[in-house]
Short mmCIF file of C-alpha atoms in Angstrom, two decimals:
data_model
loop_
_atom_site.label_atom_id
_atom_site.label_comp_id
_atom_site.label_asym_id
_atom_site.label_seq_id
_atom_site.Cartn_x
_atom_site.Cartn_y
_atom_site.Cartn_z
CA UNK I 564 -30.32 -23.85 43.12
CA UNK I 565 -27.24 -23.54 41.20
CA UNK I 566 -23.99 -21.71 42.96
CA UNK I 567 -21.92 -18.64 42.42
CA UNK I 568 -19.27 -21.02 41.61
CA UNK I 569 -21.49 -22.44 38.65
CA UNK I 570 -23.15 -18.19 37.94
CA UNK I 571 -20.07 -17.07 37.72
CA UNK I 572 -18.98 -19.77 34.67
CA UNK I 573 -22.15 -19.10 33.19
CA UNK I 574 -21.36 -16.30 31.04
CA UNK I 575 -17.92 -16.44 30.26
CA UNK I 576 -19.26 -20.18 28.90
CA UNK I 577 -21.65 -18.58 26.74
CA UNK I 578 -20.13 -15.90 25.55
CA UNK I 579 -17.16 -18.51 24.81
CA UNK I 580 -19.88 -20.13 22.81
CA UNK I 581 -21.28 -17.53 20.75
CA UNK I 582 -17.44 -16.66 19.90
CA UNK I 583 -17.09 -19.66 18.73
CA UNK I 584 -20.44 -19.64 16.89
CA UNK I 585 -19.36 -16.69 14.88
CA UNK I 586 -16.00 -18.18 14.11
CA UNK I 587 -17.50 -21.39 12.67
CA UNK I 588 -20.59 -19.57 10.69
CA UNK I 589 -18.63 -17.35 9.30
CA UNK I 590 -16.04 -19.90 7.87
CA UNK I 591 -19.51 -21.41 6.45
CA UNK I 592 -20.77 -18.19 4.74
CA UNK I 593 -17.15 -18.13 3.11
CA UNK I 594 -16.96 -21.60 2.32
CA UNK I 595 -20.19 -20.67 0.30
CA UNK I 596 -19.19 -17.47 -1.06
CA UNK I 597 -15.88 -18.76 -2.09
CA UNK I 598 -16.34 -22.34 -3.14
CA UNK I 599 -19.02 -21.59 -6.04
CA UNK I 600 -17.51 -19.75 -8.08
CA UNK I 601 -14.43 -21.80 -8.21
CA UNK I 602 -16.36 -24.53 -8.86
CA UNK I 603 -18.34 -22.95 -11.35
CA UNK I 604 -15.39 -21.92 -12.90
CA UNK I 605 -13.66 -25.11 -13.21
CA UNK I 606 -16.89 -27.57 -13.99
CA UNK I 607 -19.10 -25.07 -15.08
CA UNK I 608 -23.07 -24.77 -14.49
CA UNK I 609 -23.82 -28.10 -15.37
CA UNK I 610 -20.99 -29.88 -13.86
CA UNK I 611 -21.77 -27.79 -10.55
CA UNK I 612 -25.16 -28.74 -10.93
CA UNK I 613 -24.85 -32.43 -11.10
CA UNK I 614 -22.36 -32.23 -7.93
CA UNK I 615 -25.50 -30.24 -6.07
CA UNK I 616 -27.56 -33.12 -7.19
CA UNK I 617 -25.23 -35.94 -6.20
CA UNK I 618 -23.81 -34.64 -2.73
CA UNK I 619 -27.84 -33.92 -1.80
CA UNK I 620 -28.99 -37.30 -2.92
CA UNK I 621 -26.03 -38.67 -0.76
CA UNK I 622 -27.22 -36.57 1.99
CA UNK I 623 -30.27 -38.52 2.18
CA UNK I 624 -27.78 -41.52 3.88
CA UNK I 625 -27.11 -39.61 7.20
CA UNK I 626 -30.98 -40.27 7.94
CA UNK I 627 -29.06 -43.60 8.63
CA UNK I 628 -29.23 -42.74 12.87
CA UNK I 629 -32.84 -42.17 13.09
CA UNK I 630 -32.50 -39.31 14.68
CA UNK I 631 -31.03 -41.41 18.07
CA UNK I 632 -27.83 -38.70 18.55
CA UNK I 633 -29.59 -35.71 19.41
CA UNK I 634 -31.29 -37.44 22.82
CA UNK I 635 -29.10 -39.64 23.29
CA UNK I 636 -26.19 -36.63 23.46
CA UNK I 637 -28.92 -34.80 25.70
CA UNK I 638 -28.96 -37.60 27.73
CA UNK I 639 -25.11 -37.49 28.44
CA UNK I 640 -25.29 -33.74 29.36
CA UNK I 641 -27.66 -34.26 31.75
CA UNK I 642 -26.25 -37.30 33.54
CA UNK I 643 -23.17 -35.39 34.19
CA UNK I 644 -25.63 -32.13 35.41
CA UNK I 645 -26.40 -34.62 38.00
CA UNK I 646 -22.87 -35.80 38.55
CA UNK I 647 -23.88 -39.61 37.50
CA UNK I 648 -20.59 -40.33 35.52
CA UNK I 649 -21.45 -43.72 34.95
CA UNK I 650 -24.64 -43.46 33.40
CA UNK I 651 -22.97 -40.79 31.09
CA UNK I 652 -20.44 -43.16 29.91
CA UNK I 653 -22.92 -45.93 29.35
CA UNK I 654 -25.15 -43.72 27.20
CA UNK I 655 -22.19 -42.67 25.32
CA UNK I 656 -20.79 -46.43 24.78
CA UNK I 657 -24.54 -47.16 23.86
CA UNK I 658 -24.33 -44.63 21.35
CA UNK I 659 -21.03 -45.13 20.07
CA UNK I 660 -21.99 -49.05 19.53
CA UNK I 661 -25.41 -48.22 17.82
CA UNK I 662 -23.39 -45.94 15.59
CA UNK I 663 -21.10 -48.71 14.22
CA UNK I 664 -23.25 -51.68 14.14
CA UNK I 665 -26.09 -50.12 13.06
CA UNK I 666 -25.67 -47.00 11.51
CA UNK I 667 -22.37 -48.27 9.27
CA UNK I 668 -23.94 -51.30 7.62
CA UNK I 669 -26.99 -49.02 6.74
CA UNK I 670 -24.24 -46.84 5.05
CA UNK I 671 -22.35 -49.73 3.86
CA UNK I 672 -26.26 -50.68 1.98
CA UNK I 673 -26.87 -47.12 0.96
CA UNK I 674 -23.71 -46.71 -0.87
CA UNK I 675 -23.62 -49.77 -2.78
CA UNK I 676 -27.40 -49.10 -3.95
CA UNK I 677 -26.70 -45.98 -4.86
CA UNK I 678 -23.55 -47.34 -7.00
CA UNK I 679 -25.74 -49.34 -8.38
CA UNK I 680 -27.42 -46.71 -10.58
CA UNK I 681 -27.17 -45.15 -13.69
CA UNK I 682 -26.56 -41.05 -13.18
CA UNK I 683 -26.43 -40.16 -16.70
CA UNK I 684 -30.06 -42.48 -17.40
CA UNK I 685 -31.79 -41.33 -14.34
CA UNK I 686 -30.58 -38.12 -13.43
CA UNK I 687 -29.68 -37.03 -16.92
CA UNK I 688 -25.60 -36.42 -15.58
CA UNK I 689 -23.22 -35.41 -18.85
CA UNK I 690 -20.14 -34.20 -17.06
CA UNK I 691 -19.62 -36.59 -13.86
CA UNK I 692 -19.17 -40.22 -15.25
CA UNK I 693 -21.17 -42.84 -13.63
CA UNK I 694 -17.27 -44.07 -12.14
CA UNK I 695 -16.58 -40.95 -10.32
CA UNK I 696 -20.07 -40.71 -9.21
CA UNK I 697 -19.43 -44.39 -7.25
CA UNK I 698 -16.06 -42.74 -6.27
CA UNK I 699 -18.05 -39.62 -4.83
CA UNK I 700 -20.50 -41.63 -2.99
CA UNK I 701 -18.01 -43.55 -1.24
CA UNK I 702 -16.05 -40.64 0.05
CA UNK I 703 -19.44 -39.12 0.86
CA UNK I 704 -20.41 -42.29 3.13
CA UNK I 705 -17.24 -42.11 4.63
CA UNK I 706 -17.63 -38.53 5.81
CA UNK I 707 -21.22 -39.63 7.18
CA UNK I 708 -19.82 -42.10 9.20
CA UNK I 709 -17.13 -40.03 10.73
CA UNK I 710 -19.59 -37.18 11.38
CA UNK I 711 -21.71 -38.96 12.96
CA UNK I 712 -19.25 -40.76 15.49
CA UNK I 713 -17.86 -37.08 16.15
CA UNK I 714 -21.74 -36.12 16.82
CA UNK I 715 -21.52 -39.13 19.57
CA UNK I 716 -18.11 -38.09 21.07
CA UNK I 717 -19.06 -34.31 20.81
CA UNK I 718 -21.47 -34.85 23.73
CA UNK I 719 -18.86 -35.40 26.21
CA UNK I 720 -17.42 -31.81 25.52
CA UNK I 721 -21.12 -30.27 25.87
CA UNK I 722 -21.76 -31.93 29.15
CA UNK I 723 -18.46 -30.46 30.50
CA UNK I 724 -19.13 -27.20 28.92
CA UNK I 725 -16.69 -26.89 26.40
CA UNK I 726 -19.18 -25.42 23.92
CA UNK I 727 -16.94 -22.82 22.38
CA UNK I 728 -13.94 -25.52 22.09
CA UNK I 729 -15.93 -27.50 20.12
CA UNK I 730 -17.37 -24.48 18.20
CA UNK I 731 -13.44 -23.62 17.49
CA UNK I 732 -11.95 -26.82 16.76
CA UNK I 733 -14.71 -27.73 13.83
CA UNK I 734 -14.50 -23.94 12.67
CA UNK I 735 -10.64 -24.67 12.54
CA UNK I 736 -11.09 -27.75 10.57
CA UNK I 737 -13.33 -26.47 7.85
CA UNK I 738 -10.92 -23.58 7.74
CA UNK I 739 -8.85 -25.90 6.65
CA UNK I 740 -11.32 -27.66 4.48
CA UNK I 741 -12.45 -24.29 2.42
CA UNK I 742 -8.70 -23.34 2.20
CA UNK I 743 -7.51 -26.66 0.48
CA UNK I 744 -10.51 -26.65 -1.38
CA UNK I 745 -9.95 -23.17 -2.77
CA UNK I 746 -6.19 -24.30 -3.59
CA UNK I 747 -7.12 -27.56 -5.48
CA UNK I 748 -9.85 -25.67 -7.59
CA UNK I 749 -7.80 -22.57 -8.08
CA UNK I 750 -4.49 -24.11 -8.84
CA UNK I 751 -5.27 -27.83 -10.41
CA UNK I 752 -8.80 -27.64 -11.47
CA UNK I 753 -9.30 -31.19 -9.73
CA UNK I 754 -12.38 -33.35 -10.58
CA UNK I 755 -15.29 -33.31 -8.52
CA UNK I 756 -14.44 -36.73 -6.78
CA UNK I 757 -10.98 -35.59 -5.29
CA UNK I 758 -12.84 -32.45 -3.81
CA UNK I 759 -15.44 -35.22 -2.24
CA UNK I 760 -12.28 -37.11 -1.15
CA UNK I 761 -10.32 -34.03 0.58
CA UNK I 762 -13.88 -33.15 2.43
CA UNK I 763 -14.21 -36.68 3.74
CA UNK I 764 -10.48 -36.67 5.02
CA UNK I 765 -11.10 -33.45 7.23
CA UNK I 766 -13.96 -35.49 8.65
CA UNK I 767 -12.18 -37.75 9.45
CA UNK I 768 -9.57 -35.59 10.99
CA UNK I 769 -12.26 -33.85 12.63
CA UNK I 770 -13.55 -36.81 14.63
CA UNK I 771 -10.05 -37.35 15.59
CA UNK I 772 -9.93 -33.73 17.05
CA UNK I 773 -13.06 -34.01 18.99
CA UNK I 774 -11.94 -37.69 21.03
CA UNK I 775 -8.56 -36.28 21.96
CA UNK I 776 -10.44 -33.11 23.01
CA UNK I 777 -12.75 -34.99 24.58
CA UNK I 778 -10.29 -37.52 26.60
CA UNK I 779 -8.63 -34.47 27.83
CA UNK I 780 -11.23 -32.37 28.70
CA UNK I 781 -13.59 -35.15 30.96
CA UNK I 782 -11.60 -37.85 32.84
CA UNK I 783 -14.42 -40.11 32.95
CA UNK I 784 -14.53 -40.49 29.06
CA UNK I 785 -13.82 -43.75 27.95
CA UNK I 786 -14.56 -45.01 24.33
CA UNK I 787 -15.29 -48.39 25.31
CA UNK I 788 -18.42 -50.10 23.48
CA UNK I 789 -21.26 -51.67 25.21
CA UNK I 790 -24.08 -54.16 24.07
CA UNK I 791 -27.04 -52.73 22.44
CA UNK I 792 -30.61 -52.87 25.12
CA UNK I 793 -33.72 -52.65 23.74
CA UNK I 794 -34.71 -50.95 26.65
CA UNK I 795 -31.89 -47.95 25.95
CA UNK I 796 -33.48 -48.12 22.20
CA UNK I 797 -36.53 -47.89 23.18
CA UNK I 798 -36.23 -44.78 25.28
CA UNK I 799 -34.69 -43.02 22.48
CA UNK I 800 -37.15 -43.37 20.43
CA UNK I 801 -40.12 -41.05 20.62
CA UNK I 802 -38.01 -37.89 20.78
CA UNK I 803 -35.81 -39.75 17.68
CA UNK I 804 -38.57 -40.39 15.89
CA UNK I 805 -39.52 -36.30 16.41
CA UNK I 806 -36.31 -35.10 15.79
CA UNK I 807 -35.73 -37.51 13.28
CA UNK I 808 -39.33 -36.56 11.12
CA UNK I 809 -38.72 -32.92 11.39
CA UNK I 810 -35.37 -32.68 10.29
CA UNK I 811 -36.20 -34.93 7.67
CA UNK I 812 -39.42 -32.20 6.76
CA UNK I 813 -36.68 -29.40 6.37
CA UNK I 814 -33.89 -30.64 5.38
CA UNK I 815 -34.43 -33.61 3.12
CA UNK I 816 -37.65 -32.78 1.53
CA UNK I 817 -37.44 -28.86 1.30
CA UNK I 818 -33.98 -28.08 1.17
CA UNK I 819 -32.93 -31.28 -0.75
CA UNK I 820 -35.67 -32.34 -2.63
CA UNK I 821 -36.20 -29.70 -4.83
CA UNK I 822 -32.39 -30.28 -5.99
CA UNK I 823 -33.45 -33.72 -7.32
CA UNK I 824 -36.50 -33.08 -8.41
CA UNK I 825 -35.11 -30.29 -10.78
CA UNK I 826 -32.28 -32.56 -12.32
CA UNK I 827 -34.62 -35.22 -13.04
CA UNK I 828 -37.54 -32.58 -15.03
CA UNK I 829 -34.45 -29.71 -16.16
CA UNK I 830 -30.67 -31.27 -15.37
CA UNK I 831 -28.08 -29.67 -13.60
CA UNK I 832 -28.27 -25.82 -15.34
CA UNK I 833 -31.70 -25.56 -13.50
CA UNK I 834 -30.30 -27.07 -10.05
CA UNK I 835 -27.26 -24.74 -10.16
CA UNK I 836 -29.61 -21.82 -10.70
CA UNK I 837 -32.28 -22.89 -7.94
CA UNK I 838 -29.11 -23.78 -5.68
CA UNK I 839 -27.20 -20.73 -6.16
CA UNK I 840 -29.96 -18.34 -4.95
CA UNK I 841 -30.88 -20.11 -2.02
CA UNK I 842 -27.02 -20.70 -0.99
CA UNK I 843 -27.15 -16.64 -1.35
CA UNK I 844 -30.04 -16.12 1.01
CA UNK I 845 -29.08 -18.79 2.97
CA UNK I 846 -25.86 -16.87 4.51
CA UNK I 847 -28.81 -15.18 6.85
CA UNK I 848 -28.80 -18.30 8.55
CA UNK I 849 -25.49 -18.04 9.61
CA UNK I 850 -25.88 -15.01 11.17
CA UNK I 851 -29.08 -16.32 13.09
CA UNK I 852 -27.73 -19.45 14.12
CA UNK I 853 -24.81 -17.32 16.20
CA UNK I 854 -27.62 -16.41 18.48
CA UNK I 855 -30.40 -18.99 17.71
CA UNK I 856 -27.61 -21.72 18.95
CA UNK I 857 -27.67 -20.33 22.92
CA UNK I 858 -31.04 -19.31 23.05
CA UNK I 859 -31.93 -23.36 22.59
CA UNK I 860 -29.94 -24.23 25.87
CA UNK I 861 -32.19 -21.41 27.31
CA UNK I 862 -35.44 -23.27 25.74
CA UNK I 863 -34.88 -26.18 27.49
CA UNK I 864 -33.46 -24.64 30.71
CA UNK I 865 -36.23 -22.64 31.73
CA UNK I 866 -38.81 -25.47 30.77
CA UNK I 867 -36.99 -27.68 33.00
CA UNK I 868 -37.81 -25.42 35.71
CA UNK I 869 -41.43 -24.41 34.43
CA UNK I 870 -40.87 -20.82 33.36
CA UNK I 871 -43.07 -20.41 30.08
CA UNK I 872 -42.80 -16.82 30.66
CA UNK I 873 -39.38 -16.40 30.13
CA UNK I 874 -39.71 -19.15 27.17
CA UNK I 875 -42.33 -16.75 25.70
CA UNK I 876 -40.10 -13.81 26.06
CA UNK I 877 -37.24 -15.87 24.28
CA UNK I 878 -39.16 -16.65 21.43
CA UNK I 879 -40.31 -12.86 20.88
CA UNK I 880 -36.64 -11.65 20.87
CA UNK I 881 -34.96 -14.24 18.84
CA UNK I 882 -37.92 -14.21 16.23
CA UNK I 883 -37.88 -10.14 16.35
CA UNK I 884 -33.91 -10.66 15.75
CA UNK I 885 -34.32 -12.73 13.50
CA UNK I 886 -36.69 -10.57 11.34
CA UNK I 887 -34.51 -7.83 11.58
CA UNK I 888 -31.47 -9.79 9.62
CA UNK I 889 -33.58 -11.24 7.39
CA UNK I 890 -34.40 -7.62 6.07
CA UNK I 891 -31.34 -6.44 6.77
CA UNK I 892 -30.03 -9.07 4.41
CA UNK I 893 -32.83 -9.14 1.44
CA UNK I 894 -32.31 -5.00 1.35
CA UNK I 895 -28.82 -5.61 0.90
CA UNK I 896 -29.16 -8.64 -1.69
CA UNK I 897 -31.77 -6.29 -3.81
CA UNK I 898 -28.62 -3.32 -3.60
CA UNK I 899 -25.60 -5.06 -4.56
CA UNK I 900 -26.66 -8.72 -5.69
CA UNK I 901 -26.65 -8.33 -9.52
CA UNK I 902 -23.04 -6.87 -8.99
CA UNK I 903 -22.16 -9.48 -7.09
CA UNK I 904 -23.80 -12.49 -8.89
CA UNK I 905 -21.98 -11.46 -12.06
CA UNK I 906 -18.66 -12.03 -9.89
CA UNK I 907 -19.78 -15.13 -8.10
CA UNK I 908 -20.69 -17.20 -10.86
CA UNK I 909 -18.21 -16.18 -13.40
CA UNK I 910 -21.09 -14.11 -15.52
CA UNK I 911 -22.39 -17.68 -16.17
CA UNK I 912 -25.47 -17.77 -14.87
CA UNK I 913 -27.62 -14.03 -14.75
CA UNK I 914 -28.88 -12.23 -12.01
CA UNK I 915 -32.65 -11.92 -11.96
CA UNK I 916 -34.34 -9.69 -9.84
CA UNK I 917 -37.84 -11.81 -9.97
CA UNK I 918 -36.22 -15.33 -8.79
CA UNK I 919 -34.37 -12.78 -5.43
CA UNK I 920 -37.90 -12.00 -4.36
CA UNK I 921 -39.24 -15.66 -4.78
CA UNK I 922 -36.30 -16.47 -2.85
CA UNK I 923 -37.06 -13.73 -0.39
CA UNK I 924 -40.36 -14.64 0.49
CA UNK I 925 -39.32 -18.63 1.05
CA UNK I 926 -36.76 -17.34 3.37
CA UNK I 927 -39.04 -14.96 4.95
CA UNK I 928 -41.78 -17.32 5.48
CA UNK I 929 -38.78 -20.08 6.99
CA UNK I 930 -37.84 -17.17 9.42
CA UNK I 931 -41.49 -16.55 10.18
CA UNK I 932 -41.70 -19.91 12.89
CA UNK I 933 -37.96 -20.51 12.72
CA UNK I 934 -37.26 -19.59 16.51
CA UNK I 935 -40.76 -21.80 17.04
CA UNK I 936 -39.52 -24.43 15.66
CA UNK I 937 -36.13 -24.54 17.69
CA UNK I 938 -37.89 -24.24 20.70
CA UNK I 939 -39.70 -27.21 20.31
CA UNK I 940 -36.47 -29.02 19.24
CA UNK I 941 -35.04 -28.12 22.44
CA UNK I 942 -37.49 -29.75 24.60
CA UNK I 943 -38.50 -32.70 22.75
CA UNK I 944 -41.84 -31.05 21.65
CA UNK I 945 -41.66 -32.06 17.92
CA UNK I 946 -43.24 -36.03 18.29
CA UNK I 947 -46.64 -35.29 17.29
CA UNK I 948 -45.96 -31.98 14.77
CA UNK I 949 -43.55 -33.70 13.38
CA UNK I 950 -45.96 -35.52 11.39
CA UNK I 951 -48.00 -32.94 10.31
CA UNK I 952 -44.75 -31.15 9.21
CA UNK I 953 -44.25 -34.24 6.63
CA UNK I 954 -47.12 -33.34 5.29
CA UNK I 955 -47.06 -30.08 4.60
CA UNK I 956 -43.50 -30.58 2.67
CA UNK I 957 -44.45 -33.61 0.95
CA UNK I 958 -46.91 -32.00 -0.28
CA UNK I 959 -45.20 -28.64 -1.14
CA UNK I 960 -42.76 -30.53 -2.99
CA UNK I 961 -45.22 -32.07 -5.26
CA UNK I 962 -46.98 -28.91 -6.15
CA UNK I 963 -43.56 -27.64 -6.77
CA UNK I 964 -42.30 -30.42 -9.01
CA UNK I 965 -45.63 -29.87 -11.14
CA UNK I 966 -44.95 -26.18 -11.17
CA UNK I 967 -41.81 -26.49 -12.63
CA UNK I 968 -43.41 -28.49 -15.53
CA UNK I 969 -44.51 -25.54 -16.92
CA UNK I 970 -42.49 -22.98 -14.92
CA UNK I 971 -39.24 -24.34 -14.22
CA UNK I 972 -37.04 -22.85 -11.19
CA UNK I 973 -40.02 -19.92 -10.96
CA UNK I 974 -42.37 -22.77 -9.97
CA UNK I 975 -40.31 -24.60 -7.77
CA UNK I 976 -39.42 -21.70 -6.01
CA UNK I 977 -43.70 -21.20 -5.53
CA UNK I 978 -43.22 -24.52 -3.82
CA UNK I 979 -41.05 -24.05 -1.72
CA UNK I 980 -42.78 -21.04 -0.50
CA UNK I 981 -45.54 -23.23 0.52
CA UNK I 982 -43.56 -25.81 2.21
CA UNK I 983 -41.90 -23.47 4.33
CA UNK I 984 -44.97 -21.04 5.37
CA UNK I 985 -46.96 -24.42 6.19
CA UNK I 986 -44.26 -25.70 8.55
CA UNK I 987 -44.23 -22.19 10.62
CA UNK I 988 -47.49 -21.86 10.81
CA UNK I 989 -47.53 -25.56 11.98
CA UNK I 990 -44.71 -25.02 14.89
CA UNK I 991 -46.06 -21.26 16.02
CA UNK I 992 -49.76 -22.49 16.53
CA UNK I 993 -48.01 -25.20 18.58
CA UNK I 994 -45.87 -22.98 20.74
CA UNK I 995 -48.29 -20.44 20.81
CA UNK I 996 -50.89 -23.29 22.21
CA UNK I 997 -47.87 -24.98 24.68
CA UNK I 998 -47.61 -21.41 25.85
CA UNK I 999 -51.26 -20.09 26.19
CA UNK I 1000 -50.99 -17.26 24.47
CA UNK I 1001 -52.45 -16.20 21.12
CA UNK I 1002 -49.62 -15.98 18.32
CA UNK I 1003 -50.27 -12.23 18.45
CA UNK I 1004 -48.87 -11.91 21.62
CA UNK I 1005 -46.49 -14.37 21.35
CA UNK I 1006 -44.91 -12.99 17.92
CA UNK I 1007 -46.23 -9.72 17.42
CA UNK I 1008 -45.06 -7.69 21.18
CA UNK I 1009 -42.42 -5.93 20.26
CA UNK I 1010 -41.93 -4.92 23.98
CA UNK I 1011 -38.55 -6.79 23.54
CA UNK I 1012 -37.13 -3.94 21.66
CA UNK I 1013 -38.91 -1.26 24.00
CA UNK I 1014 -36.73 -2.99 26.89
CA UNK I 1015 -33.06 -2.34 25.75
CA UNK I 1016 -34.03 1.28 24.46
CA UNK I 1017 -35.98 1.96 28.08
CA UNK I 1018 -33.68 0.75 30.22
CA UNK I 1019 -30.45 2.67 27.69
CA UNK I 1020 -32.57 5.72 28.64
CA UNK I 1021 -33.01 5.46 32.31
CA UNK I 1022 -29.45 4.72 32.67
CA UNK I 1023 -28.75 8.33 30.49
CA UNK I 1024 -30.87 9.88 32.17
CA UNK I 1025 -29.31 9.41 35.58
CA UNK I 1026 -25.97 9.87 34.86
CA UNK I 1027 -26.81 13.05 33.14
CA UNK I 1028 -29.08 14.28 36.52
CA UNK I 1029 -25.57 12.81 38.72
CA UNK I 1030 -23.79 15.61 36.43
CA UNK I 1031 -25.89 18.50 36.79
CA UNK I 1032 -26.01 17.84 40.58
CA UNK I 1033 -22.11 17.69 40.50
CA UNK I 1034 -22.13 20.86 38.68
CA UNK I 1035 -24.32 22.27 41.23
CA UNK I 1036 -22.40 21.47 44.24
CA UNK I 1037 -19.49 22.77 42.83
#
């Protein structure tokens, strides 16, 4: 049973949290709103195509963990719940050794494969020579390496509760990242590779933030490495291996994969176009994720102790909420986006009402099981689905990819649609089955908006009968 002591520091934690969630996503939705059309402007569509196409293929690198630093941070918080210092700082030495003498040759292999090819051959590049491509990849391997030592270190802050000092010190440091950014585009019309070079410097920067924060926030950190056990790997790796293939579903093969795809059937004009309207829709994720973020400690929480229940109420209300910004946003993309676009890109690529609503519908069928999905994240649920989950994008992206044959973006676009309605209806069968419940009454009660209006109406009510009784005496 937890004490006041511990109640008490409850909310003023959370709250601390979501502050800091809001500071950091909405540094994020400016970084997006501001960075494209300065790089649009100073590459133009083609040139900010091929940098989509490069910094995604690059992305495919940070796969290089296998997933091992989401449990393995989980593990840390929860030695520390149960006051076991020691075992915290093993798991995090553990961690921090697997990260550099396993995770940095893999990046050390990735980058000089990737250096080895030809860009302008086999990804038909014309404005980024195949030099500065090397030169990007470098700096790009270098901020994966830092990032993922600062995921490692960042666990010793979340098992002492420092979520929102975390939350402020990254949003502080890509503050920093989108202003110099903004000034090297803006001013000096840099080359893509010294904008790859400034981002992997504030990574850097970053992790050096996070272990001074860290040091001073939990006396029992210590950075000292230990020897890898293949028992320790081995107990990290079922909910890797989840983590790992779902993540991987999403992110890599339908958030990424169209990106490359596209640049090897159109070149970059067609990935700027594809990656523009998703990076416009995808600013409702920033708005989600300020709430979405808390609600997974209360996932795993309450299954801890066994309340499904309350896990069933959690997923109505964040997927309701989430629903409700999702049309919130579309209705106000439909009002003001061609007005918008024709500032954002620098009138060089046109506003089109028919790619919004393909975009629309991928987004709303992502939002459809995207509170699912996170709760199954949050306690280690995602092992078997994660497979199925492969599937479904795999194969999304392939029908894509031959759509765009014949349709370009438009048919892409019809991919991605599928991928992303297959994977929800993939994670909210599985919730709704973990649960008992049918996914009617798991997604479709909408008693979670009743609540807040009944209870705002009991609470008028009284004070206005307290009044008229007042009145009366008097």
């Amino acid at each position: 049973m937890p004490s006041k002591e511990h109640d008490r520091a409850f909310v003023p934690r959370l709250l601390a949290g979501m502050s800091g969630q809001i500071f950091i996503r909405l540094i994020a939705a400016c970084s997006m709103v501001i960075s494209v059309p300065l790089m649009l402007r100073g590459w133009g569509a083609t040139g900010y195509g091929e940098w989509i196409a490069l910094t995604s293929l690059t992305s495919y690198l940070s796969y290089s963990n296998f997933g091992i630093l989401t449990p393995s941070v989980n593990e840390i918080i929860m030695a520390v719940g149960a006051r076991d210092v020691d075992r915290a700082q093993r798991q995090l030495g553990m961690t921090l050794s697997f990260c550099l003498s396993v995770v940095a040759p893999l990046l050390l292999i990735g980058a000089l494969g990737l250096s080895a090819v030809d860009f302008h051959v086999g990804l038909n590049f014309v404005y980024i020579a195949n030099a500065e491509c090397v030169a990007i990849v470098v700096a790009m391997v270098c901020s994966i390496l830092a990032q993922t030592v600062r995921g490692a270190a960042v666990g010793a802050l979340y098992a002492e509760g420092a979520y929102g000092l975390v939350y402020f010190a990254s949003g502080t440091v890509r503050l920093t990242e989108l202003v110099s950014v903004s000034i090297l585009l803006s001013v000096w019309q840099v080359r893509p590779s010294t904008i790859a070079w400034t981002m992997a410097g504030l990574s850097i920067l970053e992790l050096l933030v996070v272990t001074f924060l860290a040091k001073r926030q939990a006396s029992w950190v210590s950075f000292k490495l230990h020897g890898l056990e293949r028992r320790w790997v081995l107990e990290q790796l079922r909910p890797a291996s989840g983590f790992l293939i779902s993540n991987f579903s999403t992110q890599a093969v339908l958030l990424l994969g169209p990106r490359v795809v596209l640049s090897l059937v159109s070149g970059g004009a067609a990935v700027s176009i594809y990656a523009l309207y998703g990076t416009a829709m995808r600013l409702v994720d920033q708005i989600v994720m300020v709430f979405l973020s808390p609600l997974e400690i209360e996932f795993a929480r309450n299954a801890g102790k066994g309340n499904l229940p309350e896990i069933a109420r959690l997923v109505r209300t964040g997927t309701h909420g989430a629903w409700v910004v999702f049309l919130a946003i579309s209705l106000a993309a439909s009002l003001v986006g061609p007005f918008i676009f024709a500032f954002w890109t620098q009138g060089q690529i046109i506003f089109q009402y028919h790619l919004l609503s393909l975009t629309c519908l991928m987004f709303a069928a992502n939002h459809f099981g995207r509170v699912c999905a996170q709760a199954l994240n949050a306690t280690n649920r995602m092992f078997g689905l994660s497979f199925w989950m492969l599937v479904a994008s795999v194969a999304a992206l392939g029908c894509g990819a031959l759509l765009s044959l014949r349709y370009g973006v438009e048919g892409m676009f019809v991919g991605g649609i599928l991928g992303e309605l297959g994977v929800s209806l993939i994670v909210t069968s599985a919730v709704a089955y973990w649960l008992e419940l049918p996914v009617s009454a798991l997604l479709f009660d909408f008693s979670s908006f009743r609540s807040p209006l009944t209870f705002l109406r009991e609470r008028l009510t009284t004070r206005a009968r307290g009044a008229v009784q007042d009145i009366s005496r008097r």
